[in-house]
Amino acid sequence: MAEVIKMPKMSDTMTEGVLAKWHKKVGDKVKSGDVLAEVETDKATMDMESYWDGTLLYIGVEEGTAVPVDAVMAVIGKEGEDYKAALETEKGGAEAESEKPKAESANASKAEDKKEEAAPAQGGGLSEEELAEKGVTVIRMPLLSDTMTEGVIAEWHKKVGDKVKDDDVLADVETDKATMEVMGYATGTLLHIGVEKGSAAKVNGIIAIVGPEGTDVSGILAGGAQSAKPKAESEEKTEAPKEEKETTTSDATSAPVAEGSSDSRVKASPLAKKIAKDKGIDLSQVAGSAEGGRIIKKDIENFKAPQAESEKPKAESSEQPKAVAAAAPVIPTFVGEIKFTEQPVSQMRKVIAKRLAESLFTAPHFYLTVSIDMDNAMAARTAINAVAPVKVSFNDIVIKAVAVALKKHPAVNSSWGGDKIRFNEHTNIGVAMAVEDGLLVPVVRFADGKSLSHISAEVKDFGGKAKAKKLQPADWEGSTFTVSNLGMFGIDEFTSIINSPDGAILSVGAIQQVPVVKNGAVVPGNVMKLTLGCDHRVVDGATGAQFLQTLKGLLEEPIRLLA
């Protein structure tokens, strides 16, 4: 019988996998344990094995395609077997599963219909929309940040029964990012507080209700309707807010000076109030352009002081220079654009990420740094290049010196093997090279026995192949130690992640002209810093330090490299 292969769940957080590569094709014989494909999960690229013997009859996913967990990928069975029946069976099961939520939603909708039909039996009261027409405003928890799901009431500034105006701050709400003010944008009496101080409310959940005094809001809170009030009573209730508004209006017009002196009585957004405060602008003099005459940021920015203000006596203006100077500077508003591009991760970058992560999180790294006096090395390089068939770089000299030093310190030329440590007697030096897609590490083999000219020619050849993407696996396999040089980029010193399975890596900085002390006098010098990264499982601190001392001696007296 044909067996359907599905996308396995290869990690606890995996929801889908990308089919990186098929190792079998349709018609190939498959045995239990054979690797069918490579699957890239959210954590790593892993092998997907077969648990059946037979012939690969069907492949349903192309390479590079994302596949949800449990989705059909392939079918294995006897050669010539009709696999379509197995696919149809699998498809039918999937459709049956997908029909379940539809049936459940249909039943749920019927239940909701029944509830709505039963609602009038509770009394047929006023809905939220009907109450809104009568001046009742439901205050809900606003979405104050893009990641906010709920807010905590940090402080209520009003209590039930208090009079509320549309620009009053009702409460302080603590979100996942900051504590912010919540305004009701409603006028009336605070009829209900739905969330106590210190409690959380979901976004869009009811936190308060504002409306005419005495309004019954139990219908909104219960989620259903309440019995309708007698017409006469409701008319009296609707008349009350009118009288209130008239009283409020008359109070406002009878005391214009008092109102104008307080920003809390003016309709303005919190941002507008802040900018006005910073600029020293009286909000009572600003005309609002938003709905209901509300002042917004644009109105403050476009506000110009009346002529009478600018023509005050010079004596008065001269009395307040310190106050003006003490005003906080206004930071101009800059609006930028969020913009980015994305590209798929290359196979090279995937391998680099995998290997470096394994090295860093598996090998306990520690670092040792030493300064090298490069005066003699610079003189030696000049003399060598005068007779050498190819130009020798400082990096070539470092590679040669490292190889010679490793012969004297085999513990640094080692690698961790779990239940054993390998001490290499040969010196294969990996040379880290940056390429367009990442980093390659070709290997200079048996570097201790090669001349500087030989090393230089080999490194140059590797560099050309690396840029042309012509390096072969044999070129980068088998290193016992790695050298990474960023000195040509002006980097003073840095640390590197060990190139597994090596036990150490050397980071080479730039040669810097600095003052140094020689024979008791401060003179100009040329100093280069080397940092040795060690795997503490195989290289101890003292061992690494002794290696660096030997390397320092070789570089400061390069004639020893030729001995």
Coordinates of C-alpha atoms in Angstrom, one line a residue, residues 35 46 50 57 65 80 97 118 136 197 212 282-283 311 351 401 423 457-458 466 510 537:
V35 CA 17.7 10.7 3.3
M46 CA 17.9 19.1 8.6
S50 CA 12.3 7.7 4.9
L57 CA 6.1 7.4 -6.9
T65 CA 9.0 26.0 -1.6
G80 CA 3.8 0.9 -10.8
E97 CA -11.2 18.7 8.8
A118 CA -34.6 35.8 22.8
V136 CA -24.6 58.5 26.1
K197 CA -7.4 51.3 39.4
P212 CA -26.8 62.5 31.0
D282 CA -2.1 80.9 25.3
L283 CA -4.6 78.3 23.9
E311 CA 3.5 96.1 20.3
V351 CA 26.4 27.4 6.3
A401 CA 55.5 33.0 11.9
F423 CA 47.3 17.2 18.5
A457 CA 51.9 33.3 -4.3
E458 CA 49.6 30.7 -2.8
A466 CA 37.6 33.1 -4.0
A510 CA 46.5 47.2 11.7
R537 CA 38.6 22.8 26.2

